[in-house]
Amino acid sequence: MSSLLGRFRPRAALALTLAFATVANGALAAGDPKAESAPLPDSYKQHMANGVKLYGDGNFAAAIVEFQAAYAVRPRASPLVNIALAHKSLFQYPQAIAALELALRKHADTMEPEDKAAAESAIAEMRALIGYVKVEVSPSHAVLLVDDEPQPPGTADKPLPLGPGRHRIGARAEGYEDAEEIVTVTSKDQDKVVKLALVPNKGWVVVKTDDPEMAIAIDQVPLALGQWAGLVEPGTHLVQMYKQGGPEYAFQVLVVAGKAQEVRPDVGGVPIAVPRSLPAPPPPPPKIAKPPDPPLRGAYANATGGVFLMLGEEGAGGMVGARLGYRISTPIGLEFLFDYANNPIATKSGDSTVRLNSVRFGGGVRLMSPGRKARFVATIGGGLAYNWLGSGESPGGVAFINLDTGVELDWSGVLVGLAAQQTLLLGGTDTADVELADPRVTLGLGARVGLGGW
């Protein structure tokens, strides 16, 4: 059986290296009759031989891996002693102590009394070199890292033993930015404190539908049925709850880093306490229906222009105007309209025409099909129109009813459309030259260009 320090013989002084030599030599020579009579597997011998070569090359980290592999094949004291020696060469005294303590705890029956005494002496001498650091981590469930090595849960609950020198102490947790601090430790440090406060970078969202068959989606991505909880990037997100043939709910939820909120079908975004630990969200069920398209909402504006004919009159008129509104859902919008129209109308004598000018103010309801790129649009509305003749004489104000029907193309919020425009002017006051008492009907065709904020 090969040992890293088997070629050395202990002398009178028990310095660290000689103590290791005694332990290693004894571990190889000590006599557990069963262990000595059992042949060693070739894989054990190969791992030990490779570990010795790597240690001789100064590649202590790789040597540790080989000795650990040997111990996995045949658990005994020799690989542990060699692991301890490699850790000591890396000045990793706590790890070296742990390896020797494991050898004494599990394999003391294969070690001679002087070997055990040498190991205990080496442990005591290394302990005298160790400092202790108390790490305070917030949040408490964060994973502690020492020199980039993750530590087991609960490590921060007691002082952390570290060898003399500079050490990188850090922490990480899902939903938080990593934190790190470089500390210098000496053997006199017994109560050094390192505080790591991680800054949240995500928010915690809990979605409860109270229906195990209702699907949950965030930003159009199906996630779970019935209930879901997880971390979400800060910002505004679309939370949907839906069920084929059943009700649908959609909320715009503002997620804030470090905050938690709960979303239910009857209310969205209710603040709740941040969970002390953040369990991993459940995996998505194998079959979830695609979420419905979210409702389209937002302000819009259109400039309009067109030509029209007034029934019973000769000659075409022109119209320009604007539409300002807000789309409250995918099919419905509410809008304010303004139009200026100018068209020729015949005088009472019929020998000539005059220009009838009309300024119209009003509102309407805009109905739209659900298409995102192309849609049918109809606007029904009305209001008041103020008319005056080209000569300056005014027939007064009248009520009107308006109906526009057409199509609209949408290029990422840029709106272009064509519409048939029908207007009913409800009477007016006759003048000396013009009869306006009867309702007038105009039929026209107009173009629209504008912007949509959905």
CSV table of C-alpha atoms in Angstrom, one decimal:
chain,number,residue,atom,x,y,z
A,1,MET,CA,0.0,0.0,0.0
A,2,SER,CA,1.4,3.3,-1.1
A,3,SER,CA,1.3,6.4,1.2
A,4,LEU,CA,2.4,10.0,0.4
A,5,LEU,CA,4.8,10.2,3.4
A,6,GLY,CA,5.5,6.5,3.7
A,7,ARG,CA,9.1,7.1,2.8
A,8,PHE,CA,9.7,9.4,5.7
A,9,ARG,CA,10.4,8.2,9.3
A,10,PRO,CA,9.4,10.2,12.4
A,11,ARG,CA,12.1,11.8,14.4
A,12,ALA,CA,12.0,13.0,18.0
A,13,ALA,CA,10.4,16.4,17.4
A,14,LEU,CA,6.7,16.2,16.4
A,15,ALA,CA,6.5,19.2,14.0
A,16,LEU,CA,3.5,19.2,11.8
A,17,THR,CA,5.1,17.5,8.8
A,18,LEU,CA,6.7,14.8,11.0
A,19,ALA,CA,3.5,14.2,12.8
A,20,PHE,CA,1.8,13.7,9.4
A,21,ALA,CA,4.6,11.3,8.5
A,22,THR,CA,4.1,9.3,11.7
A,23,VAL,CA,0.3,9.1,11.0
A,24,ALA,CA,0.8,8.2,7.4
A,25,ASN,CA,3.4,5.6,8.1
A,26,GLY,CA,1.4,4.1,10.9
A,27,ALA,CA,-1.8,4.1,8.9
A,28,LEU,CA,-0.1,2.0,6.3
A,29,ALA,CA,1.6,-0.3,8.7
A,30,ALA,CA,-1.0,-0.6,11.4
A,31,GLY,CA,-2.6,-3.9,11.7
A,32,ASP,CA,-6.3,-4.6,11.2
A,33,PRO,CA,-5.9,-8.3,10.3
A,34,LYS,CA,-9.0,-8.3,8.2
A,35,ALA,CA,-7.9,-5.2,6.3
A,36,GLU,CA,-4.4,-6.6,5.8
A,37,SER,CA,-5.6,-9.9,4.6
A,38,ALA,CA,-8.1,-8.5,2.1
A,39,PRO,CA,-6.5,-7.7,-1.3
A,40,LEU,CA,-6.7,-4.0,-2.3
A,41,PRO,CA,-8.6,-3.4,-5.6
A,42,ASP,CA,-6.6,-2.2,-8.5
A,43,SER,CA,-8.6,1.0,-8.8
A,44,TYR,CA,-7.7,1.8,-5.2
A,45,LYS,CA,-4.0,1.4,-5.9
A,46,GLN,CA,-4.3,3.4,-9.1
A,47,HIS,CA,-6.0,6.3,-7.4
A,48,MET,CA,-3.4,6.3,-4.6
A,49,ALA,CA,-0.5,6.2,-7.0
A,50,ASN,CA,-2.0,9.0,-9.1
A,51,GLY,CA,-2.5,11.1,-6.0
A,52,VAL,CA,1.1,10.7,-4.9
A,53,LYS,CA,2.3,11.8,-8.4
A,54,LEU,CA,0.0,14.8,-8.4
A,55,TYR,CA,1.2,15.8,-4.9
A,56,GLY,CA,4.8,15.5,-6.0
A,57,ASP,CA,4.0,17.9,-8.9
A,58,GLY,CA,2.5,20.4,-6.4
A,59,ASN,CA,-1.0,19.9,-7.8
A,60,PHE,CA,-2.5,19.4,-4.3
A,61,ALA,CA,-6.2,20.1,-5.3
A,62,ALA,CA,-6.1,17.3,-7.9
A,63,ALA,CA,-4.3,15.0,-5.5
A,64,ILE,CA,-7.1,15.5,-3.0
A,65,VAL,CA,-9.6,14.3,-5.7
A,66,GLU,CA,-7.6,11.1,-6.3
A,67,PHE,CA,-7.3,10.3,-2.6
A,68,GLN,CA,-11.0,10.9,-2.2
A,69,ALA,CA,-11.6,8.5,-5.0
A,70,ALA,CA,-9.4,5.9,-3.4
A,71,TYR,CA,-11.3,6.3,-0.1
A,72,ALA,CA,-14.6,5.8,-1.9
A,73,VAL,CA,-13.3,2.5,-3.2
A,74,ARG,CA,-11.8,1.3,0.1
A,75,PRO,CA,-12.5,3.4,3.1
A,76,ARG,CA,-9.4,3.4,5.4
A,77,ALA,CA,-7.1,5.7,7.2
A,78,SER,CA,-4.3,6.0,4.5
A,79,PRO,CA,-6.3,8.0,1.9
A,80,LEU,CA,-7.6,10.3,4.7
A,81,VAL,CA,-4.1,11.0,6.0
A,82,ASN,CA,-3.0,11.9,2.5
A,83,ILE,CA,-6.0,14.1,2.0
A,84,ALA,CA,-5.1,15.9,5.3
A,85,LEU,CA,-1.5,16.4,4.1
A,86,ALA,CA,-2.7,17.8,0.7
A,87,HIS,CA,-5.1,20.2,2.5
A,88,LYS,CA,-2.3,21.3,4.8
A,89,SER,CA,-0.1,22.1,1.8
A,90,LEU,CA,-2.9,24.4,0.6
A,91,PHE,CA,-3.0,26.0,4.1
A,92,GLN,CA,-6.5,24.6,4.4
A,93,TYR,CA,-6.1,23.7,8.1
A,94,PRO,CA,-9.8,23.2,8.9
A,95,GLN,CA,-10.2,20.7,6.0
A,96,ALA,CA,-7.0,18.9,7.1
A,97,ILE,CA,-8.3,18.6,10.7
A,98,ALA,CA,-11.6,17.2,9.4
A,99,ALA,CA,-9.8,14.5,7.4
A,100,LEU,CA,-7.7,13.4,10.4
A,101,GLU,CA,-10.7,13.5,12.7
A,102,LEU,CA,-12.6,11.3,10.3
A,103,ALA,CA,-9.7,8.8,10.3
A,104,LEU,CA,-9.6,8.7,14.1
A,105,ARG,CA,-13.4,8.5,14.4
A,106,LYS,CA,-14.0,5.7,11.8
A,107,HIS,CA,-10.7,3.9,11.3
A,108,ALA,CA,-8.9,4.2,14.7
A,109,ASP,CA,-9.0,0.4,15.0
A,110,THR,CA,-6.5,0.1,12.0
A,111,MET,CA,-4.1,2.6,13.6
A,112,GLU,CA,-1.4,1.9,16.1
A,113,PRO,CA,-1.5,3.9,19.4
A,114,GLU,CA,1.5,6.1,18.4
A,115,ASP,CA,-0.2,6.8,15.1
A,116,LYS,CA,-3.4,8.0,16.8
A,117,ALA,CA,-1.3,10.1,19.2
A,118,ALA,CA,0.6,11.7,16.3
A,119,ALA,CA,-2.7,12.5,14.5
A,120,GLU,CA,-4.1,14.1,17.7
A,121,SER,CA,-1.0,16.1,18.1
A,122,ALA,CA,-1.1,17.3,14.5
A,123,ILE,CA,-4.7,18.3,15.0
A,124,ALA,CA,-3.9,20.3,18.2
A,125,GLU,CA,-1.0,22.1,16.5
A,126,MET,CA,-3.2,23.1,13.5
A,127,ARG,CA,-6.0,24.2,15.7
A,128,ALA,CA,-3.6,26.7,17.3
A,129,LEU,CA,-3.2,28.3,13.8
A,130,ILE,CA,-6.9,28.7,13.1
A,131,GLY,CA,-9.0,31.8,13.5
A,132,TYR,CA,-12.8,32.0,13.8
A,133,VAL,CA,-15.2,34.2,11.9
A,134,LYS,CA,-18.9,34.7,12.6
A,135,VAL,CA,-20.9,35.3,9.4
A,136,GLU,CA,-24.2,37.1,9.6
A,137,VAL,CA,-26.2,36.5,6.4
A,138,SER,CA,-29.4,38.1,5.4
A,139,PRO,CA,-31.6,36.5,4.2
A,140,SER,CA,-31.0,33.5,6.5
A,141,HIS,CA,-31.6,30.9,3.8
A,142,ALA,CA,-28.8,32.2,1.6
A,143,VAL,CA,-26.0,29.8,0.6
A,144,LEU,CA,-22.7,30.7,2.2
A,145,LEU,CA,-19.5,30.4,0.1
A,146,VAL,CA,-16.0,30.3,1.5
A,147,ASP,CA,-13.3,30.8,-1.1
A,148,ASP,CA,-15.9,30.1,-3.8
A,149,GLU,CA,-16.9,26.7,-2.2
A,150,PRO,CA,-20.6,26.4,-1.2
A,151,GLN,CA,-21.0,25.4,2.5
A,152,PRO,CA,-23.6,23.1,3.9
A,153,PRO,CA,-26.8,24.5,5.4
A,154,GLY,CA,-26.3,25.8,8.9
A,155,THR,CA,-22.7,26.7,8.5
A,156,ALA,CA,-23.4,30.3,9.4
A,157,ASP,CA,-25.0,29.2,12.7
A,158,LYS,CA,-21.7,28.8,14.4
A,159,PRO,CA,-18.2,30.4,14.1
A,160,LEU,CA,-16.5,29.5,10.9
A,161,PRO,CA,-12.9,28.1,11.3
A,162,LEU,CA,-10.4,29.5,8.8
A,163,GLY,CA,-6.7,29.2,8.3
A,164,PRO,CA,-4.5,32.3,8.5
A,165,GLY,CA,-4.6,34.5,5.4
A,166,ARG,CA,-7.1,36.2,3.0
A,167,HIS,CA,-10.4,34.5,2.4
A,168,ARG,CA,-13.3,35.3,0.1
A,169,ILE,CA,-16.6,35.0,2.0
A,170,GLY,CA,-19.8,35.4,0.0
A,171,ALA,CA,-23.4,34.5,-0.1
A,172,ARG,CA,-26.0,33.9,-2.8
A,173,ALA,CA,-29.8,33.3,-2.9
A,174,GLU,CA,-32.4,33.1,-5.6
A,175,GLY,CA,-34.0,36.5,-6.0
A,176,TYR,CA,-31.0,38.5,-4.6
A,177,GLU,CA,-27.8,39.9,-5.9
A,178,ASP,CA,-24.7,38.0,-4.7
A,179,ALA,CA,-22.7,39.6,-1.9
A,180,GLU,CA,-19.0,39.1,-1.1
A,181,GLU,CA,-16.3,40.3,1.2
A,182,ILE,CA,-12.6,39.7,1.4
A,183,VAL,CA,-11.4,39.1,5.0
A,184,THR,CA,-7.9,38.6,6.5
A,185,VAL,CA,-7.8,36.0,9.3
A,186,THR,CA,-5.1,35.4,11.9
A,187,SER,CA,-4.8,32.8,14.6
A,188,LYS,CA,-5.8,35.5,17.2
A,189,ASP,CA,-9.2,36.1,15.5
A,190,GLN,CA,-11.8,34.3,17.6
A,191,ASP,CA,-14.8,36.6,17.2
A,192,LYS,CA,-14.3,38.5,13.9
A,193,VAL,CA,-17.7,39.3,12.4
A,194,VAL,CA,-18.6,39.5,8.7
A,195,LYS,CA,-22.0,40.8,7.7
A,196,LEU,CA,-23.5,40.0,4.3
A,197,ALA,CA,-26.8,41.7,3.4
A,198,LEU,CA,-28.0,40.5,0.0
A,199,VAL,CA,-30.0,43.1,-2.0
A,200,PRO,CA,-33.2,41.7,-3.6
A,201,ASN,CA,-33.4,41.8,-7.4
A,202,LYS,CA,-36.7,40.0,-7.9
A,203,GLY,CA,-40.2,40.0,-6.5
A,204,TRP,CA,-42.2,37.2,-5.0
A,205,VAL,CA,-45.6,36.5,-6.7
A,206,VAL,CA,-48.2,34.0,-5.4
A,207,VAL,CA,-51.2,33.3,-7.7
A,208,LYS,CA,-54.1,31.4,-6.3
A,209,THR,CA,-57.1,30.5,-8.4
A,210,ASP,CA,-59.1,28.4,-5.9
A,211,ASP,CA,-59.8,26.1,-8.8
A,212,PRO,CA,-57.4,23.2,-9.5
A,213,GLU,CA,-58.3,23.1,-13.1
A,214,MET,CA,-57.8,26.8,-13.8
A,215,ALA,CA,-54.6,27.6,-15.7
A,216,ILE,CA,-52.1,30.3,-14.7
A,217,ALA,CA,-49.9,32.3,-17.1
A,218,ILE,CA,-47.5,35.2,-16.6
A,219,ASP,CA,-46.6,37.2,-19.6
A,220,GLN,CA,-48.4,34.7,-21.9
A,221,VAL,CA,-46.3,31.8,-20.6
A,222,PRO,CA,-48.4,28.9,-19.0
A,223,LEU,CA,-47.0,28.0,-15.6
A,224,ALA,CA,-49.3,25.8,-13.5
A,225,LEU,CA,-52.8,24.8,-12.7
A,226,GLY,CA,-54.6,25.9,-9.6
A,227,GLN,CA,-51.8,27.7,-7.8
A,228,TRP,CA,-48.3,29.0,-8.5
A,229,ALA,CA,-45.6,30.8,-6.5
A,230,GLY,CA,-42.2,32.1,-7.7
A,231,LEU,CA,-39.8,34.9,-8.3
A,232,VAL,CA,-40.5,37.4,-11.1
A,233,GLU,CA,-38.3,40.2,-12.5
A,234,PRO,CA,-39.3,43.7,-11.4
A,235,GLY,CA,-41.7,45.6,-13.6
A,236,THR,CA,-45.2,45.3,-14.9
A,237,HIS,CA,-46.3,41.8,-15.8
A,238,LEU,CA,-49.5,40.3,-17.2
A,239,VAL,CA,-51.0,37.7,-14.9
A,240,GLN,CA,-53.8,35.6,-16.4
A,241,MET,CA,-56.1,32.9,-14.9
A,242,TYR,CA,-58.2,31.0,-17.4
A,243,LYS,CA,-60.2,27.8,-18.0
A,244,GLN,CA,-61.6,26.5,-21.3
A,245,GLY,CA,-65.3,27.2,-21.3
A,246,GLY,CA,-65.0,29.0,-18.0
A,247,PRO,CA,-64.2,32.5,-16.6
A,248,GLU,CA,-61.0,34.4,-17.5
A,249,TYR,CA,-59.2,37.0,-15.4
A,250,ALA,CA,-56.3,39.2,-16.4
A,251,PHE,CA,-54.3,41.7,-14.2
A,252,GLN,CA,-51.5,44.0,-14.8
A,253,VAL,CA,-49.3,43.5,-11.7
A,254,LEU,CA,-46.4,45.7,-10.7
A,255,VAL,CA,-43.6,43.5,-9.3
A,256,VAL,CA,-41.1,45.3,-6.9
A,257,ALA,CA,-37.8,43.7,-6.0
A,258,GLY,CA,-37.9,42.3,-2.4
A,259,LYS,CA,-41.7,42.6,-2.1
A,260,ALA,CA,-44.3,39.8,-2.2
A,261,GLN,CA,-47.9,40.0,-3.4
A,262,GLU,CA,-50.8,37.6,-4.0
A,263,VAL,CA,-53.1,37.6,-7.0
A,264,ARG,CA,-56.5,36.0,-6.9
A,265,PRO,CA,-59.4,36.0,-9.4
A,266,ASP,CA,-61.2,38.8,-7.6
A,267,VAL,CA,-58.2,41.0,-6.9
A,268,GLY,CA,-54.7,41.5,-8.2
A,269,GLY,CA,-51.5,42.4,-6.5
A,270,VAL,CA,-52.4,42.4,-2.8
A,271,PRO,CA,-49.2,42.9,-0.7
A,272,ILE,CA,-48.2,40.0,1.6
A,273,ALA,CA,-45.3,39.2,3.8
A,274,VAL,CA,-42.1,38.0,2.0
A,275,PRO,CA,-41.7,34.2,2.7
A,276,ARG,CA,-38.7,33.5,4.9
A,277,SER,CA,-37.6,30.8,2.5
A,278,LEU,CA,-38.3,30.7,-1.2
A,279,PRO,CA,-39.1,27.2,-2.4
A,280,ALA,CA,-38.6,26.4,-6.0
A,281,PRO,CA,-41.8,26.9,-8.1
A,282,PRO,CA,-43.6,23.8,-9.1
A,283,PRO,CA,-42.8,22.5,-12.6
A,284,PRO,CA,-45.4,23.3,-15.3
A,285,PRO,CA,-48.0,20.6,-15.7
A,286,PRO,CA,-47.7,18.6,-18.9
A,287,LYS,CA,-50.8,20.0,-20.5
A,288,ILE,CA,-51.9,23.6,-20.1
A,289,ALA,CA,-54.0,25.4,-22.7
A,290,LYS,CA,-52.5,28.4,-24.4
A,291,PRO,CA,-53.5,31.5,-22.5
A,292,PRO,CA,-55.9,33.9,-24.3
A,293,ASP,CA,-54.6,37.0,-25.8
A,294,PRO,CA,-54.4,39.8,-23.2
A,295,PRO,CA,-56.9,42.6,-23.6
A,296,LEU,CA,-55.7,45.6,-25.7
A,297,ARG,CA,-55.9,48.9,-23.8
A,298,GLY,CA,-54.5,52.3,-24.4
A,299,ALA,CA,-55.0,55.8,-25.8
A,300,TYR,CA,-55.1,56.5,-29.5
A,301,ALA,CA,-55.3,59.4,-31.9
A,302,ASN,CA,-56.2,59.7,-35.6
A,303,ALA,CA,-56.2,62.5,-38.1
A,304,THR,CA,-58.9,62.1,-40.7
A,305,GLY,CA,-59.7,63.5,-44.1
A,306,GLY,CA,-62.1,62.7,-46.9
A,307,VAL,CA,-64.7,63.7,-49.4
A,308,PHE,CA,-68.5,63.4,-49.2
A,309,LEU,CA,-71.7,64.0,-51.0
A,310,MET,CA,-74.8,65.5,-49.4
A,311,LEU,CA,-77.9,63.8,-50.7
A,312,GLY,CA,-80.1,66.2,-52.7
A,313,GLU,CA,-77.2,68.5,-53.5
A,314,GLU,CA,-74.8,68.6,-56.4
A,315,GLY,CA,-71.0,68.7,-56.0
A,316,ALA,CA,-68.7,67.1,-53.5
A,317,GLY,CA,-67.5,68.5,-50.3
A,318,GLY,CA,-64.4,67.9,-48.2
A,319,MET,CA,-63.8,67.1,-44.5
A,320,VAL,CA,-60.9,67.0,-42.1
A,321,GLY,CA,-60.8,66.2,-38.5
A,322,ALA,CA,-59.4,64.3,-35.5
A,323,ARG,CA,-60.3,61.4,-33.3
A,324,LEU,CA,-59.0,61.2,-29.7
A,325,GLY,CA,-59.9,58.2,-27.6
A,326,TYR,CA,-59.1,55.4,-25.2
A,327,ARG,CA,-59.4,51.7,-25.9
A,328,ILE,CA,-60.9,50.3,-22.7
A,329,SER,CA,-60.9,46.7,-23.9
A,330,THR,CA,-60.0,44.8,-27.1
A,331,PRO,CA,-63.4,45.4,-28.8
A,332,ILE,CA,-64.5,48.8,-27.3
A,333,GLY,CA,-63.1,52.3,-27.2
A,334,LEU,CA,-64.5,55.7,-26.2
A,335,GLU,CA,-63.5,58.7,-28.4
A,336,PHE,CA,-63.9,62.4,-28.9
A,337,LEU,CA,-64.3,63.6,-32.4
A,338,PHE,CA,-63.8,67.0,-34.2
A,339,ASP,CA,-64.6,67.5,-37.8
A,340,TYR,CA,-64.7,70.5,-40.2
A,341,ALA,CA,-66.8,70.1,-43.4
A,342,ASN,CA,-67.3,72.3,-46.4
A,343,ASN,CA,-69.7,71.5,-49.2
A,344,PRO,CA,-71.8,73.4,-51.8
A,345,ILE,CA,-75.6,73.6,-51.4
A,346,ALA,CA,-78.2,75.1,-53.7
A,347,THR,CA,-79.9,78.3,-52.9
A,348,LYS,CA,-83.7,78.5,-52.7
A,349,SER,CA,-83.8,79.9,-56.3
A,350,GLY,CA,-81.7,77.0,-57.6
A,351,ASP,CA,-79.7,79.2,-59.8
A,352,SER,CA,-76.6,79.2,-57.7
A,353,THR,CA,-74.8,77.5,-54.8
A,354,VAL,CA,-73.3,78.6,-51.5
A,355,ARG,CA,-70.8,77.0,-49.3
A,356,LEU,CA,-72.1,75.5,-46.1
A,357,ASN,CA,-69.3,75.3,-43.5
A,358,SER,CA,-69.8,73.0,-40.5
A,359,VAL,CA,-67.7,72.5,-37.3
A,360,ARG,CA,-68.7,69.4,-35.4
A,361,PHE,CA,-67.9,68.3,-31.8
A,362,GLY,CA,-69.0,65.1,-30.2
A,363,GLY,CA,-68.2,61.7,-29.0
A,364,GLY,CA,-68.7,58.1,-29.8
A,365,VAL,CA,-68.2,54.4,-29.2
A,366,ARG,CA,-65.5,52.7,-31.3
A,367,LEU,CA,-66.1,49.0,-31.9
A,368,MET,CA,-63.2,46.9,-33.1
A,369,SER,CA,-62.5,43.3,-34.1
A,370,PRO,CA,-59.7,41.6,-32.1
A,371,GLY,CA,-57.0,41.5,-34.9
A,372,ARG,CA,-53.6,42.8,-33.9
A,373,LYS,CA,-52.4,43.6,-37.4
A,374,ALA,CA,-55.7,44.3,-39.2
A,375,ARG,CA,-59.1,44.9,-37.8
A,376,PHE,CA,-62.6,46.1,-38.8
A,377,VAL,CA,-63.7,49.3,-37.1
A,378,ALA,CA,-67.0,51.0,-36.6
A,379,THR,CA,-67.7,54.2,-34.7
A,380,ILE,CA,-71.2,55.3,-33.7
A,381,GLY,CA,-71.5,58.8,-32.2
A,382,GLY,CA,-73.0,62.1,-32.3
A,383,GLY,CA,-72.9,65.7,-31.0
A,384,LEU,CA,-73.4,69.3,-32.0
A,385,ALA,CA,-72.5,71.0,-35.3
A,386,TYR,CA,-72.2,74.8,-35.8
A,387,ASN,CA,-73.0,75.8,-39.4
A,388,TRP,CA,-72.4,79.0,-41.3
A,389,LEU,CA,-72.7,80.0,-44.9
A,390,GLY,CA,-69.9,81.3,-47.1
A,391,SER,CA,-71.5,84.8,-46.9
A,392,GLY,CA,-71.0,84.7,-43.1
A,393,GLU,CA,-74.7,84.2,-42.3
A,394,SER,CA,-75.3,81.4,-39.7
A,395,PRO,CA,-78.2,79.0,-39.7
A,396,GLY,CA,-77.3,78.1,-36.1
A,397,GLY,CA,-76.3,74.9,-34.4
A,398,VAL,CA,-77.8,71.5,-35.0
A,399,ALA,CA,-77.4,68.0,-33.6
A,400,PHE,CA,-75.9,65.3,-35.7
A,401,ILE,CA,-75.5,61.5,-35.7
A,402,ASN,CA,-72.3,59.9,-37.2
A,403,LEU,CA,-71.5,56.4,-38.3
A,404,ASP,CA,-68.0,55.4,-39.6
A,405,THR,CA,-67.2,51.8,-40.8
A,406,GLY,CA,-64.0,50.6,-42.3
A,407,VAL,CA,-60.7,48.7,-41.9
A,408,GLU,CA,-57.6,49.6,-40.0
A,409,LEU,CA,-54.0,48.3,-40.3
A,410,ASP,CA,-51.7,48.4,-37.2
A,411,TRP,CA,-47.9,48.4,-37.5
A,412,SER,CA,-46.7,48.3,-33.9
A,413,GLY,CA,-49.0,51.2,-32.9
A,414,VAL,CA,-48.9,53.1,-36.2
A,415,LEU,CA,-52.5,53.2,-37.5
A,416,VAL,CA,-53.6,53.6,-41.1
A,417,GLY,CA,-57.2,53.1,-42.2
A,418,LEU,CA,-60.1,53.7,-44.6
A,419,ALA,CA,-63.6,54.4,-43.6
A,420,ALA,CA,-67.0,55.0,-45.1
A,421,GLN,CA,-68.5,58.0,-43.3
A,422,GLN,CA,-72.2,58.7,-42.9
A,423,THR,CA,-73.6,61.7,-41.1
A,424,LEU,CA,-77.2,62.7,-40.4
A,425,LEU,CA,-77.6,66.5,-39.7
A,426,LEU,CA,-80.8,66.9,-37.7
A,427,GLY,CA,-82.3,70.0,-39.3
A,428,GLY,CA,-81.4,73.6,-38.9
A,429,THR,CA,-82.7,77.1,-39.3
A,430,ASP,CA,-83.6,78.3,-42.8
A,431,THR,CA,-82.0,81.5,-44.0
A,432,ALA,CA,-83.1,83.9,-46.7
A,433,ASP,CA,-81.2,82.0,-49.4
A,434,VAL,CA,-81.0,78.4,-48.0
A,435,GLU,CA,-83.4,75.8,-46.7
A,436,LEU,CA,-81.9,73.8,-43.9
A,437,ALA,CA,-85.0,72.8,-41.9
A,438,ASP,CA,-85.1,69.2,-43.1
A,439,PRO,CA,-82.5,66.6,-41.9
A,440,ARG,CA,-79.5,66.3,-44.3
A,441,VAL,CA,-77.6,63.1,-45.0
A,442,THR,CA,-73.9,63.0,-46.1
A,443,LEU,CA,-72.1,59.9,-47.5
A,444,GLY,CA,-68.3,60.0,-47.8
A,445,LEU,CA,-65.1,58.1,-47.9
A,446,GLY,CA,-62.1,59.1,-45.7
A,447,ALA,CA,-58.6,58.1,-44.8
A,448,ARG,CA,-57.1,57.9,-41.3
A,449,VAL,CA,-53.6,58.0,-39.9
A,450,GLY,CA,-52.7,57.9,-36.3
A,451,LEU,CA,-51.1,56.2,-33.3
A,452,GLY,CA,-52.3,53.6,-30.9
A,453,GLY,CA,-50.9,53.1,-27.4
A,454,TRP,CA,-51.8,49.5,-26.8
